[in-house]
Coordinates of C-alpha atoms in Angstrom, one line a residue:
Chain A
D1 CA 121.8 74.2 89.5
A2 CA 120.9 76.1 85.8
K3 CA 122.3 79.1 85.0
T4 CA 120.5 82.1 84.1
T5 CA 120.2 85.2 82.3
Q6 CA 118.5 88.6 82.6
P7 CA 119.2 92.2 81.4
N8 CA 121.1 94.1 83.7
S9 CA 118.4 96.4 84.2
M10 CA 114.7 98.0 83.6
E11 CA 113.1 100.7 83.9
S12 CA 109.6 101.4 84.6
N13 CA 106.9 104.3 86.0
E14 CA 104.3 104.5 88.8
E15 CA 101.6 102.1 88.1
E16 CA 102.0 100.4 85.2
P17 CA 102.7 96.5 84.5
V18 CA 106.1 95.6 84.2
H19 CA 107.5 92.4 82.9
L20 CA 111.0 91.0 83.7
P21 CA 112.7 88.1 81.7
C22 CA 114.6 85.0 83.0
N23 CA 116.2 83.1 80.4
H24 CA 117.6 79.4 81.4
S25 CA 117.9 77.5 78.9
T26 CA 119.8 74.4 80.5
I27 CA 116.8 74.0 83.1
S28 CA 116.1 70.6 84.0
G29 CA 112.6 69.1 84.5
T30 CA 113.4 69.3 87.9
D31 CA 114.6 72.9 88.7
Y32 CA 112.0 75.1 90.3
I33 CA 112.5 78.6 88.7
H34 CA 112.0 81.1 91.7
W35 CA 112.7 84.9 92.4
Y36 CA 113.5 87.3 94.9
R37 CA 114.3 90.9 95.4
Q38 CA 116.1 92.4 97.4
L39 CA 115.7 96.5 98.2
P40 CA 118.2 98.6 99.1
S41 CA 119.9 98.2 101.9
Q42 CA 118.0 94.6 102.7
G43 CA 118.3 91.3 102.0
P44 CA 116.9 89.4 98.8
E45 CA 113.1 88.5 99.7
Y46 CA 111.0 86.0 98.2
V47 CA 108.7 86.5 95.1
I48 CA 107.0 83.9 93.6
H49 CA 108.4 80.0 92.8
G50 CA 106.8 78.5 89.9
L51 CA 108.0 74.8 87.9
T52 CA 105.9 74.4 84.3
S53 CA 102.4 76.4 85.9
N54 CA 102.2 79.9 85.8
V55 CA 101.6 80.6 89.3
N56 CA 99.8 84.4 91.0
N57 CA 100.5 85.6 94.3
R58 CA 99.6 89.3 96.1
M59 CA 102.8 90.8 95.3
A60 CA 103.7 89.3 91.5
S61 CA 102.8 86.6 88.6
L62 CA 105.5 84.4 86.8
A63 CA 104.6 83.1 83.8
I64 CA 106.7 79.8 82.3
A65 CA 107.3 79.5 78.6
E66 CA 106.1 76.1 77.9
D67 CA 109.5 74.8 77.2
R68 CA 110.9 76.0 80.0
K69 CA 113.6 77.7 79.2
S70 CA 112.5 81.4 79.9
S71 CA 110.4 83.1 82.2
T72 CA 108.5 86.5 82.9
L73 CA 107.7 87.9 86.4
I74 CA 105.1 90.3 86.3
L75 CA 104.5 93.2 88.5
H76 CA 100.6 94.3 87.7
R77 CA 101.3 97.8 89.0
A78 CA 104.6 99.3 90.0
T79 CA 105.2 101.3 92.7
L80 CA 108.5 103.1 93.7
R81 CA 108.5 100.2 97.0
D82 CA 109.2 97.8 94.0
A83 CA 112.0 99.6 93.0
A84 CA 114.6 96.5 93.9
V85 CA 117.5 94.4 92.3
Y86 CA 115.5 91.3 91.2
Y87 CA 116.9 87.6 90.8
C88 CA 116.0 84.9 89.1
I89 CA 117.4 81.5 90.2
A90 CA 116.5 78.2 89.3
N91 CA 117.7 75.3 91.4
A92 CA 116.7 72.3 92.5
G93 CA 115.3 72.9 95.9
G94 CA 115.3 69.6 98.4
T95 CA 118.8 68.7 96.8
S96 CA 120.7 71.3 97.0
Y97 CA 120.5 71.9 100.8
G98 CA 120.0 75.4 101.4
K99 CA 122.2 76.7 98.1
L100 CA 120.8 79.3 96.3
T101 CA 122.9 80.1 93.1
F102 CA 121.8 83.8 92.2
G103 CA 123.0 85.8 88.6
Q104 CA 123.3 89.0 88.8
G105 CA 120.2 89.3 88.5
T106 CA 118.0 92.9 87.0
I107 CA 118.2 96.6 88.3
L108 CA 114.5 97.9 88.3
T109 CA 114.5 101.8 88.5
V110 CA 110.5 103.2 89.1
H111 CA 110.0 106.5 88.1
P112 CA 107.1 108.5 89.7
Chain B
K1 CA 106.6 86.1 114.2
A2 CA 110.3 87.5 114.1
G3 CA 112.6 87.3 111.0
V4 CA 115.9 86.8 110.6
T5 CA 118.3 88.9 113.0
Q6 CA 121.6 88.9 112.6
T7 CA 124.2 90.5 114.8
P8 CA 126.5 92.9 114.6
R9 CA 124.9 95.0 112.1
Y10 CA 128.0 96.5 111.5
L11 CA 132.0 95.4 112.8
I12 CA 135.2 96.9 111.5
K13 CA 138.5 94.5 111.8
T14 CA 141.8 94.5 110.2
R15 CA 143.6 92.2 108.3
G16 CA 144.8 89.2 110.1
Q17 CA 142.1 89.1 113.0
Q18 CA 138.8 87.0 113.1
V19 CA 135.3 87.7 113.1
T20 CA 132.4 86.1 114.5
L21 CA 129.2 86.4 112.8
S22 CA 125.8 85.3 114.6
C23 CA 122.4 84.5 113.3
S24 CA 118.9 83.7 114.6
P25 CA 116.5 82.4 111.8
I26 CA 112.7 82.5 112.4
S27 CA 111.3 80.5 115.3
G28 CA 111.1 76.9 114.2
H29 CA 113.5 77.3 111.3
R30 CA 115.1 74.1 110.9
S31 CA 118.0 75.0 107.8
V32 CA 120.8 78.3 108.3
S33 CA 122.6 79.3 104.9
W34 CA 125.4 81.7 104.7
Y35 CA 125.9 83.9 102.0
Q36 CA 128.5 86.7 101.0
Q37 CA 127.7 89.7 98.6
T38 CA 129.9 92.0 97.5
P39 CA 129.8 94.7 94.1
G40 CA 132.1 92.5 92.0
Q41 CA 130.9 89.0 92.8
G42 CA 127.5 89.5 93.6
L43 CA 125.7 86.9 96.5
Q44 CA 127.8 84.2 96.6
F45 CA 126.7 80.6 98.9
L46 CA 129.0 80.0 101.8
F47 CA 127.5 77.1 103.3
E48 CA 124.6 75.7 105.1
Y49 CA 123.6 73.9 107.9
F50 CA 120.8 71.5 109.3
S51 CA 120.5 69.8 112.4
E52 CA 123.8 71.3 113.1
T53 CA 125.5 70.0 110.7
Q54 CA 127.1 71.3 107.1
R55 CA 125.0 69.7 104.1
N56 CA 126.4 71.9 101.6
K57 CA 129.3 74.0 101.4
G58 CA 130.4 76.8 98.3
N59 CA 133.7 77.6 97.5
F60 CA 135.5 79.5 100.0
P61 CA 138.6 78.9 102.0
G62 CA 139.3 76.6 104.6
R63 CA 138.9 80.5 106.3
F64 CA 135.8 81.0 106.5
S65 CA 133.8 78.1 108.9
G66 CA 130.9 77.6 110.4
R67 CA 128.8 76.2 113.1
Q68 CA 125.1 75.7 114.4
F69 CA 123.5 75.4 117.8
S70 CA 120.7 72.8 118.8
N71 CA 118.8 75.9 119.2
S72 CA 119.0 76.7 115.0
R73 CA 121.1 79.4 116.0
S74 CA 124.2 80.1 113.8
E75 CA 127.9 81.6 113.4
M76 CA 129.8 81.8 111.1
N77 CA 133.5 82.8 111.6
V78 CA 135.8 84.4 109.1
S79 CA 139.9 83.5 110.4
T80 CA 142.9 85.7 109.3
L81 CA 140.6 88.5 107.7
E82 CA 141.9 89.5 104.5
L83 CA 140.8 93.6 102.4
G84 CA 138.7 91.1 100.5
D85 CA 136.4 90.2 102.6
S86 CA 135.0 93.0 103.1
A87 CA 131.6 92.7 102.4
L88 CA 128.4 91.9 103.5
Y89 CA 127.2 88.4 105.3
L90 CA 123.5 87.6 105.0
C91 CA 121.9 85.2 106.5
A92 CA 119.1 83.0 105.9
S93 CA 116.7 80.0 107.3
S94 CA 113.9 78.1 105.9
L95 CA 111.9 75.0 107.4
E96 CA 113.7 72.9 105.9
T97 CA 110.3 70.5 105.1
G98 CA 112.7 68.5 102.5
S99 CA 110.9 70.1 99.6
Y100 CA 112.5 71.2 96.2
T101 CA 110.3 74.7 97.3
D102 CA 111.5 75.6 101.0
T103 CA 111.8 79.6 100.6
Q104 CA 114.8 81.1 102.7
Y105 CA 114.6 83.9 104.0
F106 CA 117.2 86.5 104.9
G107 CA 118.3 88.7 107.8
P108 CA 119.2 91.9 106.8
G109 CA 122.8 91.6 107.0
T110 CA 126.3 92.0 108.9
R111 CA 128.5 94.4 107.0
L112 CA 131.8 93.7 107.1
T113 CA 134.8 96.0 106.7
V114 CA 138.7 95.1 107.0
L115 CA 141.1 98.0 107.0

């Protein structure tokens, strides 16, 4: 799996957009970019994933750079419930057999 | 549909003892992975089971072992516990369709404290 680099922490105000960056300069052509988040006292939960194109779902959007060396998770309107540790993962999916390589993640604080 | 369940949720053991943790995956999910989470090392992959076979293993000593049953339920065992084994142990299940995009669904974890 490719190494990912994220800022240690970020802050946002409620109802404002949040852009969480991730660098994955050694990503290979078959590595998918996954984002998970871990709310306090819970296990990680899936947020979104993508390969080359930008992706949207009900939780967030994922913007992937054209060279795929970086990506940005976008929360369109942060809520207090979005306060969590966000993990960016670049892995080979089906060949990794259940292994997700988590980095240190970004601690997101949302202010009311 | 019920989520991933782990039992027990909390456990206190002493050094030298052994412990068994249990994980019930989401119905229909065939792959079960285990992770250890500590403040110092973060989330680290232990191993993954599919069809009762271990397919992948992380960099942990042999004291850490696991198994999977025919109903996909899984257990992990840690023998000769050390203080450093104190951690949150997380189980995750996935459909395992062979797709690059299989999502893992995590349980709430078992908090193990070794005294």
